[in-house]
């Protein structure tokens, strides 16, 4: 059975964030306070630094540690939100790698955590607008009989569409909401980093 190694997933996420940090910060400069790239880079670098000290024994503990490190090390809205994502995802996975079913459950639990914590709805121009389509596409493909990699590929595409669709939206949550209609016409930074989270899983699996 194909399983995703959560350490690899998080390491891929950290390197994608590192590569895209300037772009994420530029997006946040347009509708926020120009720190999303640096926030996420600090957080994901702290997550991988913790792995360098020693990798937790189980997949669940690995995701839990990542969540706690993100909450501790990232200032800004995205730290607690991504932290909550991984803490909730941790509760949905077992010990030895994440199989397709576990990954679907982890994504759904993580998304529910972000919604509970941030109270954003679909269309509010947040990371949820990339995460929710990613979760739905993954589940749909698995239900239709797709394998893990196939479902992840569909999830990556859905997250990218969701991310792109945030450009036309007016922000109703977070700092960007202060801009009102002036937030329209800019891609949401958090939706952009959330799409990278799914890309990271696809890379880690292959
Ligand atoms: P801050 O806004 O505190 O500077 P960041 O710049 O790191 O934090 O993150 C901004 C991103 O966080 C936004 O682009 C958006 O996607 C996400 N975000 C903000 N508030 C919420 C919320 N209530 N629910 C979900 N996501 C949110
Ligand atoms: Mg910001």
mmCIF file of C-alpha atoms and ligand atoms in Angstrom:
data_model
loop_
_atom_site.group_PDB
_atom_site.id
_atom_site.type_symbol
_atom_site.label_atom_id
_atom_site.label_comp_id
_atom_site.label_asym_id
_atom_site.label_seq_id
_atom_site.Cartn_x
_atom_site.Cartn_y
_atom_site.Cartn_z
ATOM 1 C CA UNK A 1 0.000 0.000 0.000
ATOM 2 C CA UNK A 2 1.219 3.504 -0.832
ATOM 3 C CA UNK A 3 1.848 5.637 2.230
ATOM 4 C CA UNK A 4 2.924 9.231 2.662
ATOM 5 C CA UNK A 5 5.776 9.912 5.056
ATOM 6 C CA UNK A 6 4.686 12.996 7.044
ATOM 7 C CA UNK A 7 8.302 14.058 7.608
ATOM 8 C CA UNK A 8 8.892 14.121 3.845
ATOM 9 C CA UNK A 9 5.603 15.988 3.356
ATOM 10 C CA UNK A 10 6.620 18.687 5.819
ATOM 11 C CA UNK A 11 10.165 18.893 4.450
ATOM 12 C CA UNK A 12 8.785 19.357 0.910
ATOM 13 C CA UNK A 13 6.389 21.997 2.248
ATOM 14 C CA UNK A 14 9.279 23.822 3.906
ATOM 15 C CA UNK A 15 11.320 23.853 0.720
ATOM 16 C CA UNK A 16 8.365 25.031 -1.392
ATOM 17 C CA UNK A 17 7.690 27.796 1.131
ATOM 18 C CA UNK A 18 11.355 28.750 1.041
ATOM 19 C CA UNK A 19 11.323 28.936 -2.781
ATOM 20 C CA UNK A 20 8.099 30.955 -2.803
ATOM 21 C CA UNK A 21 8.603 33.113 0.281
ATOM 22 C CA UNK A 22 9.283 36.326 -1.622
ATOM 23 C CA UNK A 23 6.246 35.780 -3.850
ATOM 24 C CA UNK A 24 4.049 35.089 -0.797
ATOM 25 C CA UNK A 25 5.281 38.230 0.890
ATOM 26 C CA UNK A 26 4.641 40.239 -2.277
ATOM 27 C CA UNK A 27 1.051 38.998 -2.359
ATOM 28 C CA UNK A 28 0.675 39.948 1.303
ATOM 29 C CA UNK A 29 2.206 43.381 0.589
ATOM 30 C CA UNK A 30 -0.707 44.109 -1.752
ATOM 31 C CA UNK A 31 -3.541 43.295 0.664
ATOM 32 C CA UNK A 32 -1.923 42.747 4.064
ATOM 33 C CA UNK A 33 1.275 43.583 5.903
ATOM 34 C CA UNK A 34 3.933 41.931 3.731
ATOM 35 C CA UNK A 35 4.885 39.159 6.122
ATOM 36 C CA UNK A 36 3.206 35.959 4.943
ATOM 37 C CA UNK A 37 6.321 34.619 3.224
ATOM 38 C CA UNK A 38 8.590 35.414 6.144
ATOM 39 C CA UNK A 39 6.031 34.088 8.658
ATOM 40 C CA UNK A 40 5.682 30.800 6.838
ATOM 41 C CA UNK A 41 9.405 30.487 6.205
ATOM 42 C CA UNK A 42 10.167 30.981 9.889
ATOM 43 C CA UNK A 43 7.556 28.408 10.846
ATOM 44 C CA UNK A 44 8.406 25.698 8.340
ATOM 45 C CA UNK A 45 12.142 26.141 8.960
ATOM 46 C CA UNK A 46 11.468 25.617 12.674
ATOM 47 C CA UNK A 47 9.497 22.463 11.838
ATOM 48 C CA UNK A 48 12.378 20.977 9.835
ATOM 49 C CA UNK A 49 14.941 22.106 12.424
ATOM 50 C CA UNK A 50 12.984 20.109 15.013
ATOM 51 C CA UNK A 51 13.154 17.040 12.697
ATOM 52 C CA UNK A 52 16.914 17.479 12.452
ATOM 53 C CA UNK A 53 17.029 17.014 16.227
ATOM 54 C CA UNK A 54 15.070 13.777 15.975
ATOM 55 C CA UNK A 55 11.966 12.556 14.206
ATOM 56 C CA UNK A 56 8.925 11.654 16.331
ATOM 57 C CA UNK A 57 8.083 7.941 16.538
ATOM 58 C CA UNK A 58 4.689 8.055 14.825
ATOM 59 C CA UNK A 59 2.964 9.923 11.996
ATOM 60 C CA UNK A 60 0.456 11.336 14.447
ATOM 61 C CA UNK A 61 3.207 12.656 16.728
ATOM 62 C CA UNK A 62 5.042 14.103 13.730
ATOM 63 C CA UNK A 63 2.042 16.164 12.628
ATOM 64 C CA UNK A 64 1.307 17.160 16.201
ATOM 65 C CA UNK A 65 4.847 18.395 16.727
ATOM 66 C CA UNK A 66 4.672 20.370 13.473
ATOM 67 C CA UNK A 67 1.439 22.005 14.607
ATOM 68 C CA UNK A 68 2.881 23.002 17.952
ATOM 69 C CA UNK A 69 6.073 24.362 16.396
ATOM 70 C CA UNK A 70 4.073 26.423 13.878
ATOM 71 C CA UNK A 71 1.876 27.909 16.596
ATOM 72 C CA UNK A 72 4.953 28.737 18.661
ATOM 73 C CA UNK A 73 7.131 30.168 15.900
ATOM 74 C CA UNK A 74 4.832 31.983 13.464
ATOM 75 C CA UNK A 75 3.533 35.384 14.352
ATOM 76 C CA UNK A 76 0.382 36.434 12.567
ATOM 77 C CA UNK A 77 -2.915 34.811 11.735
ATOM 78 C CA UNK A 78 -1.400 32.022 9.676
ATOM 79 C CA UNK A 79 0.592 30.458 12.553
ATOM 80 C CA UNK A 80 -2.347 29.435 14.739
ATOM 81 C CA UNK A 81 -4.378 28.495 11.641
ATOM 82 C CA UNK A 82 -1.741 26.201 10.102
ATOM 83 C CA UNK A 83 -0.872 24.980 13.593
ATOM 84 C CA UNK A 84 -4.477 24.011 14.204
ATOM 85 C CA UNK A 85 -4.581 22.352 10.776
ATOM 86 C CA UNK A 86 -1.728 20.006 11.731
ATOM 87 C CA UNK A 87 -2.919 19.371 15.292
ATOM 88 C CA UNK A 88 -6.320 18.287 13.983
ATOM 89 C CA UNK A 89 -4.761 16.344 11.112
ATOM 90 C CA UNK A 90 -2.587 14.521 13.670
ATOM 91 C CA UNK A 91 -5.654 13.226 15.441
ATOM 92 C CA UNK A 92 -6.857 11.663 12.175
ATOM 93 C CA UNK A 93 -3.766 9.612 11.279
ATOM 94 C CA UNK A 94 -2.181 6.483 12.712
ATOM 95 C CA UNK A 95 1.398 5.608 13.517
ATOM 96 C CA UNK A 96 3.200 4.261 10.497
ATOM 97 C CA UNK A 97 2.895 6.522 7.458
ATOM 98 C CA UNK A 98 -0.300 8.051 6.077
ATOM 99 C CA UNK A 99 -2.337 5.981 3.622
ATOM 100 C CA UNK A 100 -4.848 7.471 1.183
ATOM 101 C CA UNK A 101 -7.766 7.067 3.558
ATOM 102 C CA UNK A 102 -5.796 8.593 6.411
ATOM 103 C CA UNK A 103 -4.669 11.482 4.247
ATOM 104 C CA UNK A 104 -8.253 12.275 3.232
ATOM 105 C CA UNK A 105 -9.313 12.160 6.870
ATOM 106 C CA UNK A 106 -6.350 14.311 7.914
ATOM 107 C CA UNK A 107 -7.082 16.963 5.292
ATOM 108 C CA UNK A 108 -10.747 17.079 6.249
ATOM 109 C CA UNK A 109 -9.981 17.293 9.972
ATOM 110 C CA UNK A 110 -7.344 19.965 9.360
ATOM 111 C CA UNK A 111 -9.743 22.036 7.300
ATOM 112 C CA UNK A 112 -12.423 21.710 9.997
ATOM 113 C CA UNK A 113 -9.869 22.972 12.511
ATOM 114 C CA UNK A 114 -9.029 26.020 10.391
ATOM 115 C CA UNK A 115 -12.741 26.783 9.994
ATOM 116 C CA UNK A 116 -13.373 26.382 13.731
ATOM 117 C CA UNK A 117 -10.430 28.590 14.614
ATOM 118 C CA UNK A 118 -10.750 31.320 11.982
ATOM 119 C CA UNK A 119 -14.506 31.301 11.381
ATOM 120 C CA UNK A 120 -14.030 31.987 7.679
ATOM 121 C CA UNK A 121 -16.488 30.688 5.117
ATOM 122 C CA UNK A 122 -15.865 29.640 1.530
ATOM 123 C CA UNK A 123 -15.515 32.756 -0.604
ATOM 124 C CA UNK A 124 -14.084 34.924 2.189
ATOM 125 C CA UNK A 125 -10.724 35.002 0.350
ATOM 126 C CA UNK A 126 -8.662 32.909 2.766
ATOM 127 C CA UNK A 127 -6.643 29.706 2.788
ATOM 128 C CA UNK A 128 -9.970 27.861 3.053
ATOM 129 C CA UNK A 129 -10.678 28.712 -0.576
ATOM 130 C CA UNK A 130 -7.738 26.510 -1.619
ATOM 131 C CA UNK A 131 -8.054 23.884 1.132
ATOM 132 C CA UNK A 132 -11.728 23.056 0.752
ATOM 133 C CA UNK A 133 -11.620 22.262 -2.983
ATOM 134 C CA UNK A 134 -8.431 20.274 -2.355
ATOM 135 C CA UNK A 135 -10.171 18.137 0.272
ATOM 136 C CA UNK A 136 -13.314 17.665 -1.823
ATOM 137 C CA UNK A 137 -11.383 16.703 -4.964
ATOM 138 C CA UNK A 138 -9.275 14.215 -3.021
ATOM 139 C CA UNK A 139 -12.322 12.495 -1.491
ATOM 140 C CA UNK A 140 -14.192 12.437 -4.794
ATOM 141 C CA UNK A 141 -11.324 10.731 -6.589
ATOM 142 C CA UNK A 142 -10.829 8.148 -3.841
ATOM 143 C CA UNK A 143 -14.554 7.385 -3.843
ATOM 144 C CA UNK A 144 -14.374 6.953 -7.616
ATOM 145 C CA UNK A 145 -11.657 4.339 -7.186
ATOM 146 C CA UNK A 146 -8.569 6.440 -7.861
ATOM 147 C CA UNK A 147 -5.277 5.581 -6.169
ATOM 148 C CA UNK A 148 -3.467 7.900 -3.714
ATOM 149 C CA UNK A 149 -1.303 9.590 -6.365
ATOM 150 C CA UNK A 150 -4.229 10.093 -8.723
ATOM 151 C CA UNK A 151 -6.373 11.624 -5.987
ATOM 152 C CA UNK A 152 -3.507 13.867 -4.938
ATOM 153 C CA UNK A 153 -3.003 15.089 -8.506
ATOM 154 C CA UNK A 154 -6.682 16.074 -8.665
ATOM 155 C CA UNK A 155 -6.349 17.714 -5.254
ATOM 156 C CA UNK A 156 -3.362 19.769 -6.426
ATOM 157 C CA UNK A 157 -5.331 20.984 -9.453
ATOM 158 C CA UNK A 158 -8.392 21.841 -7.350
ATOM 159 C CA UNK A 159 -6.294 23.763 -4.815
ATOM 160 C CA UNK A 160 -4.692 25.732 -7.646
ATOM 161 C CA UNK A 161 -8.097 26.650 -9.105
ATOM 162 C CA UNK A 162 -9.351 27.657 -5.673
ATOM 163 C CA UNK A 163 -6.257 29.769 -5.114
ATOM 164 C CA UNK A 164 -6.644 31.459 -8.511
ATOM 165 C CA UNK A 165 -10.325 32.151 -7.833
ATOM 166 C CA UNK A 166 -9.426 34.184 -4.727
ATOM 167 C CA UNK A 167 -8.187 37.008 -6.979
ATOM 168 C CA UNK A 168 -11.727 38.029 -7.887
ATOM 169 C CA UNK A 169 -13.013 37.824 -4.300
ATOM 170 C CA UNK A 170 -13.416 40.537 -1.707
ATOM 171 C CA UNK A 171 -11.752 39.622 1.585
ATOM 172 C CA UNK A 172 -14.108 39.182 4.529
ATOM 173 C CA UNK A 173 -11.627 37.769 7.059
ATOM 174 C CA UNK A 174 -8.149 38.695 8.203
ATOM 175 C CA UNK A 175 -6.177 41.850 7.509
ATOM 176 C CA UNK A 176 -7.145 41.992 3.839
ATOM 177 C CA UNK A 177 -10.771 42.549 4.895
ATOM 178 C CA UNK A 178 -9.788 46.025 6.157
ATOM 179 C CA UNK A 179 -9.324 46.996 2.496
ATOM 180 C CA UNK A 180 -12.927 46.218 1.585
ATOM 181 C CA UNK A 181 -13.422 46.350 -2.182
ATOM 182 C CA UNK A 182 -9.777 47.262 -2.701
ATOM 183 C CA UNK A 183 -8.871 43.678 -1.804
ATOM 184 C CA UNK A 184 -10.454 42.576 -5.112
ATOM 185 C CA UNK A 185 -7.970 41.853 -7.899
ATOM 186 C CA UNK A 186 -5.257 40.338 -5.695
ATOM 187 C CA UNK A 187 -4.539 36.654 -5.077
ATOM 188 C CA UNK A 188 -4.795 35.649 -1.425
ATOM 189 C CA UNK A 189 -1.411 34.830 0.150
ATOM 190 C CA UNK A 190 -2.779 32.166 2.514
ATOM 191 C CA UNK A 191 -4.628 30.380 -0.285
ATOM 192 C CA UNK A 192 -1.358 30.442 -2.197
ATOM 193 C CA UNK A 193 0.627 28.804 0.611
ATOM 194 C CA UNK A 194 -2.197 26.306 1.223
ATOM 195 C CA UNK A 195 -2.006 25.193 -2.412
ATOM 196 C CA UNK A 196 1.723 24.528 -1.826
ATOM 197 C CA UNK A 197 0.819 22.225 1.060
ATOM 198 C CA UNK A 198 -0.965 19.900 -1.382
ATOM 199 C CA UNK A 199 1.826 20.133 -3.964
ATOM 200 C CA UNK A 200 4.230 19.150 -1.178
ATOM 201 C CA UNK A 201 2.216 16.006 -0.443
ATOM 202 C CA UNK A 202 2.208 15.031 -4.132
ATOM 203 C CA UNK A 203 5.978 15.515 -4.320
ATOM 204 C CA UNK A 204 6.582 13.593 -1.111
ATOM 205 C CA UNK A 205 4.536 10.658 -2.389
ATOM 206 C CA UNK A 206 6.356 10.325 -5.699
HETATM 207 P P1 LIG B 1 -1.332 38.231 9.195
HETATM 208 O O1 LIG B 1 -2.605 38.467 8.424
HETATM 209 O O2 LIG B 1 -1.545 38.200 10.673
HETATM 210 O O3 LIG B 1 -0.211 39.128 8.772
HETATM 211 P P2 LIG B 1 -0.239 36.183 7.498
HETATM 212 O O4 LIG B 1 0.129 37.301 6.590
HETATM 213 O O5 LIG B 1 0.845 35.232 7.820
HETATM 214 O O6 LIG B 1 -0.883 36.717 8.840
HETATM 215 O O7 LIG B 1 -1.414 35.323 6.834
HETATM 216 C C1 LIG B 1 -2.438 35.930 6.096
HETATM 217 C C2 LIG B 1 -3.323 34.846 5.516
HETATM 218 O O8 LIG B 1 -4.024 34.182 6.562
HETATM 219 C C3 LIG B 1 -4.421 35.373 4.607
HETATM 220 O O9 LIG B 1 -3.957 35.510 3.271
HETATM 221 C C4 LIG B 1 -5.530 34.349 4.727
HETATM 222 O O10 LIG B 1 -5.428 33.334 3.736
HETATM 223 C C5 LIG B 1 -5.269 33.728 6.068
HETATM 224 N N1 LIG B 1 -6.302 34.106 7.034
HETATM 225 C C6 LIG B 1 -6.406 35.261 7.707
HETATM 226 N N2 LIG B 1 -7.491 35.231 8.533
HETATM 227 C C7 LIG B 1 -8.074 34.016 8.340
HETATM 228 C C8 LIG B 1 -9.219 33.359 8.897
HETATM 229 N N3 LIG B 1 -9.968 33.946 9.831
HETATM 230 N N4 LIG B 1 -9.508 32.100 8.475
HETATM 231 C C9 LIG B 1 -8.728 31.490 7.550
HETATM 232 N N5 LIG B 1 -7.638 32.055 6.999
HETATM 233 C C10 LIG B 1 -7.315 33.299 7.375
HETATM 234 MG MG1 LIG B 2 0.503 39.267 6.866
#
